Amino acid sequence: QSALTQPASVTGSPGQSITISCTGTSSDVGGYNYVAWYQQHPGKAPKLMIYDVSDRPSGVSNRFSGSKSGNTASLTISGLQAEDEADYYCSSYTSSRIVVFGTGTKVAVL
Amino acid sequence: EVQLLESGGGLVQPGGSLRLSCAASGFTFSSYAMSWVRQAPGKGLEWVSGISAGRTFYPDSVKGRFTISRDNSNNTLYLQMNSLRAEDTAVYYCAMGYSSSSSWGQGTLATVSS
């Protein structure tokens, strides 16, 4: 039941694309298509950005996209904007029937 | 509009208990799995319990100490927390869903300290 591994920080310039990785095992990320991504601004509740690896909830910008290869999932933010500066967390359903979150990534926009 | 409103947080001594509540509205509560997620000060998110199709699930960090339950007639989710430790200090969020959560409450702070 270890946390999924994410980079501590990712930095990009406005308009650029960045990708955040989320590495797990065959018992979580690699074994199920139940990976989600959340955005959290300081002092706020998390917001669902991607579910089921690559699906976007209604109202979420199409600049956000998700994918998975093996035991690693990825979130890509294209056309980076100042408002995208936030913490991002991945999560995955696991073989233990619980959910595990990633360690979190702070995105900075230069 | 989906609304989730947590309550019940506060200051408790180590070894004590707290019962958190989450009042849900704006959706058919009984039709959805629900979860509790916590966030210690300055730290990341940690899933601490879920209830789906009447079954409950917990990570090892809280198993045997925390109990999730629901009252579908009153659209309320609960988290009973016993044998609390300092490391349980966190903001506790109620969330709609299980493998992914599309709506979250504003959170309630539980502080375990002597």
PDB file of N, CA, C and O in Angstrom, chain A residues 24-96:
ATOM      1  N   GLY A  24       3.502   3.288 -10.480  1.00  0.00           N
ATOM      2  CA  GLY A  24       3.031   2.339  -9.487  1.00  0.00           C
ATOM      3  C   GLY A  24       3.544   0.946  -9.799  1.00  0.00           C
ATOM      4  O   GLY A  24       4.698   0.788 -10.213  1.00  0.00           O
ATOM      5  N   THR A  25       2.676  -0.024  -9.615  1.00  0.00           N
ATOM      6  CA  THR A  25       3.027  -1.420  -9.847  1.00  0.00           C
ATOM      7  C   THR A  25       1.912  -2.108 -10.638  1.00  0.00           C
ATOM      8  O   THR A  25       0.889  -1.493 -10.957  1.00  0.00           O
ATOM      9  N   SER A  26       2.110  -3.376 -10.897  1.00  0.00           N
ATOM     10  CA  SER A  26       1.101  -4.151 -11.600  1.00  0.00           C
ATOM     11  C   SER A  26      -0.134  -4.396 -10.733  1.00  0.00           C
ATOM     12  O   SER A  26      -1.166  -4.837 -11.240  1.00  0.00           O
ATOM     13  N   SER A  27      -0.015  -4.102  -9.438  1.00  0.00           N
ATOM     14  CA  SER A  27      -1.142  -4.274  -8.521  1.00  0.00           C
ATOM     15  C   SER A  27      -2.021  -3.042  -8.427  1.00  0.00           C
ATOM     16  O   SER A  27      -3.060  -3.066  -7.762  1.00  0.00           O
ATOM     17  N   ASP A  28      -1.591  -1.972  -9.047  1.00  0.00           N
ATOM     18  CA  ASP A  28      -2.419  -0.762  -9.034  1.00  0.00           C
ATOM     19  C   ASP A  28      -2.469  -0.155 -10.435  1.00  0.00           C
ATOM     20  O   ASP A  28      -3.296  -0.569 -11.254  1.00  0.00           O
ATOM     21  N   VAL A  29      -1.589   0.780 -10.741  1.00  0.00           N
ATOM     22  CA  VAL A  29      -1.653   1.485 -12.035  1.00  0.00           C
ATOM     23  C   VAL A  29      -1.662   0.509 -13.213  1.00  0.00           C
ATOM     24  O   VAL A  29      -2.475   0.638 -14.137  1.00  0.00           O
ATOM     25  N   GLY A  30      -0.753  -0.452 -13.181  1.00  0.00           N
ATOM     26  CA  GLY A  30      -0.620  -1.380 -14.301  1.00  0.00           C
ATOM     27  C   GLY A  30      -1.727  -2.386 -14.436  1.00  0.00           C
ATOM     28  O   GLY A  30      -1.930  -2.969 -15.511  1.00  0.00           O
ATOM     29  N   GLY A  31      -2.471  -2.600 -13.364  1.00  0.00           N
ATOM     30  CA  GLY A  31      -3.464  -3.660 -13.364  1.00  0.00           C
ATOM     31  C   GLY A  31      -4.888  -3.226 -13.632  1.00  0.00           C
ATOM     32  O   GLY A  31      -5.761  -4.060 -13.876  1.00  0.00           O
ATOM     33  N   TYR A  32      -5.145  -1.932 -13.584  1.00  0.00           N
ATOM     34  CA  TYR A  32      -6.508  -1.421 -13.718  1.00  0.00           C
ATOM     35  C   TYR A  32      -6.522  -0.116 -14.499  1.00  0.00           C
ATOM     36  O   TYR A  32      -5.587   0.667 -14.415  1.00  0.00           O
ATOM     37  N   ASN A  33      -7.594   0.112 -15.212  1.00  0.00           N
ATOM     38  CA  ASN A  33      -7.770   1.393 -15.909  1.00  0.00           C
ATOM     39  C   ASN A  33      -8.572   2.358 -15.044  1.00  0.00           C
ATOM     40  O   ASN A  33      -9.519   3.007 -15.511  1.00  0.00           O
ATOM     41  N   TYR A  34      -8.185   2.422 -13.789  1.00  0.00           N
ATOM     42  CA  TYR A  34      -8.858   3.296 -12.822  1.00  0.00           C
ATOM     43  C   TYR A  34      -7.861   4.277 -12.227  1.00  0.00           C
ATOM     44  O   TYR A  34      -7.696   4.366 -11.007  1.00  0.00           O
ATOM     45  N   VAL A  35      -7.200   5.009 -13.097  1.00  0.00           N
ATOM     46  CA  VAL A  35      -6.287   6.068 -12.671  1.00  0.00           C
ATOM     47  C   VAL A  35      -7.005   7.410 -12.795  1.00  0.00           C
ATOM     48  O   VAL A  35      -7.673   7.672 -13.802  1.00  0.00           O
ATOM     49  N   ALA A  36      -6.880   8.225 -11.772  1.00  0.00           N
ATOM     50  CA  ALA A  36      -7.484   9.555 -11.775  1.00  0.00           C
ATOM     51  C   ALA A  36      -6.413  10.596 -11.464  1.00  0.00           C
ATOM     52  O   ALA A  36      -5.371  10.276 -10.879  1.00  0.00           O
ATOM     53  N   TRP A  37      -6.681  11.823 -11.864  1.00  0.00           N
ATOM     54  CA  TRP A  37      -5.787  12.957 -11.589  1.00  0.00           C
ATOM     55  C   TRP A  37      -6.610  14.090 -10.979  1.00  0.00           C
ATOM     56  O   TRP A  37      -7.714  14.386 -11.440  1.00  0.00           O
ATOM     57  N   TYR A  38      -6.005  14.728  -9.952  1.00  0.00           N
ATOM     58  CA  TYR A  38      -6.660  15.828  -9.257  1.00  0.00           C
ATOM     59  C   TYR A  38      -5.757  17.047  -9.247  1.00  0.00           C
ATOM     60  O   TYR A  38      -4.537  16.933  -9.133  1.00  0.00           O
ATOM     61  N   GLN A  39      -6.391  18.203  -9.313  1.00  0.00           N
ATOM     62  CA  GLN A  39      -5.712  19.495  -9.175  1.00  0.00           C
ATOM     63  C   GLN A  39      -6.133  20.087  -7.839  1.00  0.00           C
ATOM     64  O   GLN A  39      -7.320  20.054  -7.488  1.00  0.00           O
ATOM     65  N   GLN A  40      -5.170  20.622  -7.095  1.00  0.00           N
ATOM     66  CA  GLN A  40      -5.496  21.250  -5.820  1.00  0.00           C
ATOM     67  C   GLN A  40      -4.770  22.577  -5.680  1.00  0.00           C
ATOM     68  O   GLN A  40      -3.541  22.616  -5.660  1.00  0.00           O
ATOM     69  N   HIS A  41      -5.542  23.639  -5.552  1.00  0.00           N
ATOM     70  CA  HIS A  41      -4.977  24.948  -5.271  1.00  0.00           C
ATOM     71  C   HIS A  41      -4.885  25.123  -3.757  1.00  0.00           C
ATOM     72  O   HIS A  41      -5.643  24.483  -3.012  1.00  0.00           O
ATOM     73  N   PRO A  42      -3.973  25.974  -3.275  1.00  0.00           N
ATOM     74  CA  PRO A  42      -3.769  26.127  -1.830  1.00  0.00           C
ATOM     75  C   PRO A  42      -5.053  26.455  -1.084  1.00  0.00           C
ATOM     76  O   PRO A  42      -5.807  27.344  -1.484  1.00  0.00           O
ATOM     77  N   GLY A  43      -5.298  25.698  -0.023  1.00  0.00           N
ATOM     78  CA  GLY A  43      -6.466  25.939   0.805  1.00  0.00           C
ATOM     79  C   GLY A  43      -7.783  25.475   0.225  1.00  0.00           C
ATOM     80  O   GLY A  43      -8.833  25.715   0.830  1.00  0.00           O
ATOM     81  N   LYS A  44      -7.730  24.803  -0.918  1.00  0.00           N
ATOM     82  CA  LYS A  44      -8.956  24.356  -1.580  1.00  0.00           C
ATOM     83  C   LYS A  44      -9.037  22.838  -1.602  1.00  0.00           C
ATOM     84  O   LYS A  44      -8.045  22.142  -1.432  1.00  0.00           O
ATOM     85  N   ALA A  45     -10.257  22.336  -1.831  1.00  0.00           N
ATOM     86  CA  ALA A  45     -10.444  20.904  -1.997  1.00  0.00           C
ATOM     87  C   ALA A  45      -9.914  20.472  -3.370  1.00  0.00           C
ATOM     88  O   ALA A  45      -9.876  21.281  -4.306  1.00  0.00           O
ATOM     89  N   PRO A  46      -9.508  19.229  -3.497  1.00  0.00           N
ATOM     90  CA  PRO A  46      -9.064  18.728  -4.809  1.00  0.00           C
ATOM     91  C   PRO A  46     -10.185  18.786  -5.834  1.00  0.00           C
ATOM     92  O   PRO A  46     -11.364  18.706  -5.491  1.00  0.00           O
ATOM     93  N   LYS A  47      -9.784  18.900  -7.102  1.00  0.00           N
ATOM     94  CA  LYS A  47     -10.728  18.910  -8.222  1.00  0.00           C
ATOM     95  C   LYS A  47     -10.344  17.805  -9.188  1.00  0.00           C
ATOM     96  O   LYS A  47      -9.185  17.696  -9.586  1.00  0.00           O
ATOM     97  N   LEU A  48     -11.308  16.978  -9.560  1.00  0.00           N
ATOM     98  CA  LEU A  48     -11.063  15.895 -10.499  1.00  0.00           C
ATOM     99  C   LEU A  48     -10.813  16.446 -11.894  1.00  0.00           C
ATOM    100  O   LEU A  48     -11.639  17.173 -12.436  1.00  0.00           O
ATOM    101  N   MET A  49      -9.674  16.054 -12.486  1.00  0.00           N
ATOM    102  CA  MET A  49      -9.310  16.521 -13.823  1.00  0.00           C
ATOM    103  C   MET A  49      -9.396  15.408 -14.863  1.00  0.00           C
ATOM    104  O   MET A  49      -9.737  15.664 -16.024  1.00  0.00           O
ATOM    105  N   ILE A  50      -9.045  14.186 -14.465  1.00  0.00           N
ATOM    106  CA  ILE A  50      -9.044  13.022 -15.352  1.00  0.00           C
ATOM    107  C   ILE A  50      -9.508  11.817 -14.541  1.00  0.00           C
ATOM    108  O   ILE A  50      -9.119  11.662 -13.379  1.00  0.00           O
ATOM    109  N   TYR A  51     -10.326  10.950 -15.143  1.00  0.00           N
ATOM    110  CA  TYR A  51     -10.698   9.695 -14.501  1.00  0.00           C
ATOM    111  C   TYR A  51     -10.589   8.562 -15.512  1.00  0.00           C
ATOM    112  O   TYR A  51     -10.557   8.800 -16.722  1.00  0.00           O
ATOM    113  N   ASP A  52     -10.506   7.341 -14.997  1.00  0.00           N
ATOM    114  CA  ASP A  52     -10.382   6.166 -15.860  1.00  0.00           C
ATOM    115  C   ASP A  52      -9.282   6.341 -16.904  1.00  0.00           C
ATOM    116  O   ASP A  52      -9.481   6.086 -18.102  1.00  0.00           O
ATOM    117  N   VAL A  53      -8.129   6.793 -16.441  1.00  0.00           N
ATOM    118  CA  VAL A  53      -6.886   6.992 -17.211  1.00  0.00           C
ATOM    119  C   VAL A  53      -6.917   8.215 -18.118  1.00  0.00           C
ATOM    120  O   VAL A  53      -5.975   9.019 -18.118  1.00  0.00           O
ATOM    121  N   SER A  54      -7.987   8.355 -18.920  1.00  0.00           N
ATOM    122  CA  SER A  54      -7.930   9.394 -19.961  1.00  0.00           C
ATOM    123  C   SER A  54      -9.241  10.140 -20.191  1.00  0.00           C
ATOM    124  O   SER A  54      -9.315  10.953 -21.124  1.00  0.00           O
ATOM    125  N   ASP A  55     -10.240   9.896 -19.369  1.00  0.00           N
ATOM    126  CA  ASP A  55     -11.522  10.587 -19.556  1.00  0.00           C
ATOM    127  C   ASP A  55     -11.547  11.891 -18.780  1.00  0.00           C
ATOM    128  O   ASP A  55     -11.059  11.972 -17.656  1.00  0.00           O
ATOM    129  N   ARG A  56     -12.152  12.913 -19.405  1.00  0.00           N
ATOM    130  CA  ARG A  56     -12.256  14.237 -18.771  1.00  0.00           C
ATOM    131  C   ARG A  56     -13.669  14.497 -18.314  1.00  0.00           C
ATOM    132  O   ARG A  56     -14.606  14.345 -19.107  1.00  0.00           O
ATOM    133  N   PRO A  57     -13.836  14.917 -17.047  1.00  0.00           N
ATOM    134  CA  PRO A  57     -15.193  15.295 -16.605  1.00  0.00           C
ATOM    135  C   PRO A  57     -15.675  16.512 -17.381  1.00  0.00           C
ATOM    136  O   PRO A  57     -14.870  17.309 -17.879  1.00  0.00           O
ATOM    137  N   SER A  58     -16.968  16.648 -17.443  1.00  0.00           N
ATOM    138  CA  SER A  58     -17.554  17.815 -18.087  1.00  0.00           C
ATOM    139  C   SER A  58     -17.040  19.092 -17.416  1.00  0.00           C
ATOM    140  O   SER A  58     -16.989  19.181 -16.193  1.00  0.00           O
ATOM    141  N   GLY A  59     -16.646  20.056 -18.236  1.00  0.00           N
ATOM    142  CA  GLY A  59     -16.184  21.332 -17.714  1.00  0.00           C
ATOM    143  C   GLY A  59     -14.677  21.452 -17.557  1.00  0.00           C
ATOM    144  O   GLY A  59     -14.166  22.552 -17.339  1.00  0.00           O
ATOM    145  N   VAL A  60     -13.967  20.344 -17.641  1.00  0.00           N
ATOM    146  CA  VAL A  60     -12.497  20.394 -17.551  1.00  0.00           C
ATOM    147  C   VAL A  60     -11.924  20.683 -18.938  1.00  0.00           C
ATOM    148  O   VAL A  60     -12.314  20.065 -19.928  1.00  0.00           O
ATOM    149  N   SER A  61     -10.990  21.603 -18.983  1.00  0.00           N
ATOM    150  CA  SER A  61     -10.402  22.028 -20.256  1.00  0.00           C
ATOM    151  C   SER A  61      -9.759  20.857 -20.994  1.00  0.00           C
ATOM    152  O   SER A  61      -9.136  19.977 -20.382  1.00  0.00           O
ATOM    153  N   ASN A  62      -9.876  20.861 -22.315  1.00  0.00           N
ATOM    154  CA  ASN A  62      -9.239  19.808 -23.119  1.00  0.00           C
ATOM    155  C   ASN A  62      -7.732  19.997 -23.210  1.00  0.00           C
ATOM    156  O   ASN A  62      -7.036  19.248 -23.901  1.00  0.00           O
ATOM    157  N   ARG A  63      -7.197  20.986 -22.506  1.00  0.00           N
ATOM    158  CA  ARG A  63      -5.741  21.120 -22.410  1.00  0.00           C
ATOM    159  C   ARG A  63      -5.158  20.040 -21.480  1.00  0.00           C
ATOM    160  O   ARG A  63      -3.948  19.828 -21.481  1.00  0.00           O
ATOM    161  N   PHE A  64      -6.024  19.410 -20.729  1.00  0.00           N
ATOM    162  CA  PHE A  64      -5.601  18.349 -19.813  1.00  0.00           C
ATOM    163  C   PHE A  64      -5.901  16.993 -20.447  1.00  0.00           C
ATOM    164  O   PHE A  64      -7.031  16.749 -20.887  1.00  0.00           O
ATOM    165  N   SER A  65      -4.889  16.124 -20.485  1.00  0.00           N
ATOM    166  CA  SER A  65      -5.088  14.793 -21.045  1.00  0.00           C
ATOM    167  C   SER A  65      -4.312  13.766 -20.243  1.00  0.00           C
ATOM    168  O   SER A  65      -3.293  14.083 -19.635  1.00  0.00           O
ATOM    169  N   GLY A  66      -4.828  12.528 -20.231  1.00  0.00           N
ATOM    170  CA  GLY A  66      -4.194  11.470 -19.477  1.00  0.00           C
ATOM    171  C   GLY A  66      -3.905  10.261 -20.341  1.00  0.00           C
ATOM    172  O   GLY A  66      -4.575  10.022 -21.355  1.00  0.00           O
ATOM    173  N   SER A  67      -2.900   9.486 -19.926  1.00  0.00           N
ATOM    174  CA  SER A  67      -2.541   8.266 -20.639  1.00  0.00           C
ATOM    175  C   SER A  67      -1.871   7.307 -19.671  1.00  0.00           C
ATOM    176  O   SER A  67      -1.591   7.648 -18.515  1.00  0.00           O
ATOM    177  N   LYS A  68      -1.621   6.088 -20.156  1.00  0.00           N
ATOM    178  CA  LYS A  68      -0.969   5.083 -19.315  1.00  0.00           C
ATOM    179  C   LYS A  68      -0.171   4.138 -20.194  1.00  0.00           C
ATOM    180  O   LYS A  68      -0.623   3.757 -21.285  1.00  0.00           O
ATOM    181  N   SER A  69       0.997   3.752 -19.692  1.00  0.00           N
ATOM    182  CA  SER A  69       1.812   2.737 -20.355  1.00  0.00           C
ATOM    183  C   SER A  69       2.432   1.869 -19.269  1.00  0.00           C
ATOM    184  O   SER A  69       3.217   2.361 -18.453  1.00  0.00           O
ATOM    185  N   GLY A  70       2.045   0.601 -19.251  1.00  0.00           N
ATOM    186  CA  GLY A  70       2.547  -0.284 -18.212  1.00  0.00           C
ATOM    187  C   GLY A  70       2.139   0.188 -16.833  1.00  0.00           C
ATOM    188  O   GLY A  70       0.960   0.451 -16.570  1.00  0.00           O
ATOM    189  N   ASN A  71       3.122   0.325 -15.959  1.00  0.00           N
ATOM    190  CA  ASN A  71       2.846   0.730 -14.572  1.00  0.00           C
ATOM    191  C   ASN A  71       2.937   2.236 -14.347  1.00  0.00           C
ATOM    192  O   ASN A  71       2.924   2.697 -13.195  1.00  0.00           O
ATOM    193  N   THR A  72       3.047   3.000 -15.420  1.00  0.00           N
ATOM    194  CA  THR A  72       3.176   4.456 -15.300  1.00  0.00           C
ATOM    195  C   THR A  72       2.057   5.178 -16.045  1.00  0.00           C
ATOM    196  O   THR A  72       1.828   4.941 -17.229  1.00  0.00           O
ATOM    197  N   ALA A  73       1.376   6.044 -15.307  1.00  0.00           N
ATOM    198  CA  ALA A  73       0.364   6.919 -15.896  1.00  0.00           C
ATOM    199  C   ALA A  73       0.954   8.319 -16.039  1.00  0.00           C
ATOM    200  O   ALA A  73       1.914   8.670 -15.354  1.00  0.00           O
ATOM    201  N   SER A  74       0.361   9.101 -16.939  1.00  0.00           N
ATOM    202  CA  SER A  74       0.864  10.446 -17.180  1.00  0.00           C
ATOM    203  C   SER A  74      -0.273  11.436 -17.356  1.00  0.00           C
ATOM    204  O   SER A  74      -1.315  11.095 -17.923  1.00  0.00           O
ATOM    205  N   LEU A  75      -0.045  12.645 -16.877  1.00  0.00           N
ATOM    206  CA  LEU A  75      -0.956  13.766 -17.096  1.00  0.00           C
ATOM    207  C   LEU A  75      -0.201  14.812 -17.909  1.00  0.00           C
ATOM    208  O   LEU A  75       0.885  15.230 -17.504  1.00  0.00           O
ATOM    209  N   THR A  76      -0.752  15.218 -19.015  1.00  0.00           N
ATOM    210  CA  THR A  76      -0.150  16.253 -19.839  1.00  0.00           C
ATOM    211  C   THR A  76      -1.023  17.493 -19.816  1.00  0.00           C
ATOM    212  O   THR A  76      -2.253  17.398 -19.998  1.00  0.00           O
ATOM    213  N   ILE A  77      -0.389  18.625 -19.552  1.00  0.00           N
ATOM    214  CA  ILE A  77      -1.075  19.914 -19.619  1.00  0.00           C
ATOM    215  C   ILE A  77      -0.464  20.667 -20.793  1.00  0.00           C
ATOM    216  O   ILE A  77       0.739  20.950 -20.792  1.00  0.00           O
ATOM    217  N   SER A  78      -1.277  20.947 -21.783  1.00  0.00           N
ATOM    218  CA  SER A  78      -0.789  21.686 -22.944  1.00  0.00           C
ATOM    219  C   SER A  78      -1.229  23.141 -22.849  1.00  0.00           C
ATOM    220  O   SER A  78      -2.202  23.467 -22.155  1.00  0.00           O
ATOM    221  N   GLY A  79      -0.512  24.020 -23.539  1.00  0.00           N
ATOM    222  CA  GLY A  79      -0.842  25.442 -23.487  1.00  0.00           C
ATOM    223  C   GLY A  79      -0.880  25.954 -22.067  1.00  0.00           C
ATOM    224  O   GLY A  79      -1.845  26.597 -21.646  1.00  0.00           O
ATOM    225  N   LEU A  80       0.178  25.686 -21.319  1.00  0.00           N
ATOM    226  CA  LEU A  80       0.238  25.995 -19.892  1.00  0.00           C
ATOM    227  C   LEU A  80      -0.180  27.438 -19.609  1.00  0.00           C
ATOM    228  O   LEU A  80       0.240  28.380 -20.301  1.00  0.00           O
ATOM    229  N   GLN A  81      -1.034  27.597 -18.580  1.00  0.00           N
ATOM    230  CA  GLN A  81      -1.507  28.918 -18.187  1.00  0.00           C
ATOM    231  C   GLN A  81      -1.189  29.160 -16.716  1.00  0.00           C
ATOM    232  O   GLN A  81      -1.007  28.210 -15.946  1.00  0.00           O
ATOM    233  N   ALA A  82      -1.166  30.417 -16.328  1.00  0.00           N
ATOM    234  CA  ALA A  82      -0.844  30.780 -14.943  1.00  0.00           C
ATOM    235  C   ALA A  82      -1.794  30.091 -13.955  1.00  0.00           C
ATOM    236  O   ALA A  82      -1.377  29.678 -12.869  1.00  0.00           O
ATOM    237  N   GLU A  83      -3.042  29.933 -14.331  1.00  0.00           N
ATOM    238  CA  GLU A  83      -4.039  29.318 -13.447  1.00  0.00           C
ATOM    239  C   GLU A  83      -3.803  27.821 -13.246  1.00  0.00           C
ATOM    240  O   GLU A  83      -4.417  27.213 -12.359  1.00  0.00           O
ATOM    241  N   ASP A  84      -2.912  27.237 -14.032  1.00  0.00           N
ATOM    242  CA  ASP A  84      -2.611  25.813 -13.872  1.00  0.00           C
ATOM    243  C   ASP A  84      -1.631  25.570 -12.738  1.00  0.00           C
ATOM    244  O   ASP A  84      -1.383  24.410 -12.362  1.00  0.00           O
ATOM    245  N   GLU A  85      -1.058  26.638 -12.203  1.00  0.00           N
ATOM    246  CA  GLU A  85      -0.112  26.502 -11.096  1.00  0.00           C
ATOM    247  C   GLU A  85      -0.862  25.979  -9.875  1.00  0.00           C
ATOM    248  O   GLU A  85      -1.774  26.628  -9.353  1.00  0.00           O
ATOM    249  N   ALA A  86      -0.493  24.768  -9.438  1.00  0.00           N
ATOM    250  CA  ALA A  86      -1.219  24.073  -8.373  1.00  0.00           C
ATOM    251  C   ALA A  86      -0.482  22.781  -8.064  1.00  0.00           C
ATOM    252  O   ALA A  86       0.529  22.454  -8.707  1.00  0.00           O
ATOM    253  N   ASP A  87      -0.991  22.043  -7.080  1.00  0.00           N
ATOM    254  CA  ASP A  87      -0.509  20.697  -6.807  1.00  0.00           C
ATOM    255  C   ASP A  87      -1.377  19.700  -7.570  1.00  0.00           C
ATOM    256  O   ASP A  87      -2.600  19.882  -7.669  1.00  0.00           O
ATOM    257  N   TYR A  88      -0.744  18.651  -8.075  1.00  0.00           N
ATOM    258  CA  TYR A  88      -1.463  17.619  -8.822  1.00  0.00           C
ATOM    259  C   TYR A  88      -1.185  16.253  -8.206  1.00  0.00           C
ATOM    260  O   TYR A  88      -0.039  15.932  -7.882  1.00  0.00           O
ATOM    261  N   TYR A  89      -2.248  15.473  -8.052  1.00  0.00           N
ATOM    262  CA  TYR A  89      -2.138  14.148  -7.476  1.00  0.00           C
ATOM    263  C   TYR A  89      -2.772  13.120  -8.399  1.00  0.00           C
ATOM    264  O   TYR A  89      -3.865  13.347  -8.934  1.00  0.00           O
ATOM    265  N   CYS A  90      -2.098  11.999  -8.556  1.00  0.00           N
ATOM    266  CA  CYS A  90      -2.719  10.874  -9.236  1.00  0.00           C
ATOM    267  C   CYS A  90      -3.282   9.928  -8.181  1.00  0.00           C
ATOM    268  O   CYS A  90      -2.942  10.019  -6.994  1.00  0.00           O
ATOM    269  N   SER A  91      -4.156   9.045  -8.598  1.00  0.00           N
ATOM    270  CA  SER A  91      -4.662   7.996  -7.715  1.00  0.00           C
ATOM    271  C   SER A  91      -4.967   6.779  -8.560  1.00  0.00           C
ATOM    272  O   SER A  91      -5.178   6.874  -9.776  1.00  0.00           O
ATOM    273  N   SER A  92      -4.990   5.622  -7.914  1.00  0.00           N
ATOM    274  CA  SER A  92      -5.294   4.387  -8.618  1.00  0.00           C
ATOM    275  C   SER A  92      -6.033   3.420  -7.710  1.00  0.00           C
ATOM    276  O   SER A  92      -5.758   3.345  -6.507  1.00  0.00           O
ATOM    277  N   TYR A  93      -6.954   2.689  -8.293  1.00  0.00           N
ATOM    278  CA  TYR A  93      -7.574   1.559  -7.615  1.00  0.00           C
ATOM    279  C   TYR A  93      -6.518   0.460  -7.533  1.00  0.00           C
ATOM    280  O   TYR A  93      -5.621   0.386  -8.381  1.00  0.00           O
ATOM    281  N   THR A  94      -6.600  -0.373  -6.477  1.00  0.00           N
ATOM    282  CA  THR A  94      -5.583  -1.400  -6.292  1.00  0.00           C
ATOM    283  C   THR A  94      -6.197  -2.795  -6.137  1.00  0.00           C
ATOM    284  O   THR A  94      -7.395  -2.945  -5.913  1.00  0.00           O
ATOM    285  N   SER A  95      -5.351  -3.799  -6.190  1.00  0.00           N
ATOM    286  CA  SER A  95      -5.791  -5.191  -6.044  1.00  0.00           C
ATOM    287  C   SER A  95      -6.321  -5.470  -4.637  1.00  0.00           C
ATOM    288  O   SER A  95      -7.006  -6.477  -4.434  1.00  0.00           O
ATOM    289  N   SER A  96      -6.000  -4.612  -3.691  1.00  0.00           N
ATOM    290  CA  SER A  96      -6.514  -4.739  -2.318  1.00  0.00           C
ATOM    291  C   SER A  96      -7.895  -4.111  -2.172  1.00  0.00           C
ATOM    292  O   SER A  96      -8.444  -4.036  -1.076  1.00  0.00           O
TER     293      SER A  96
END
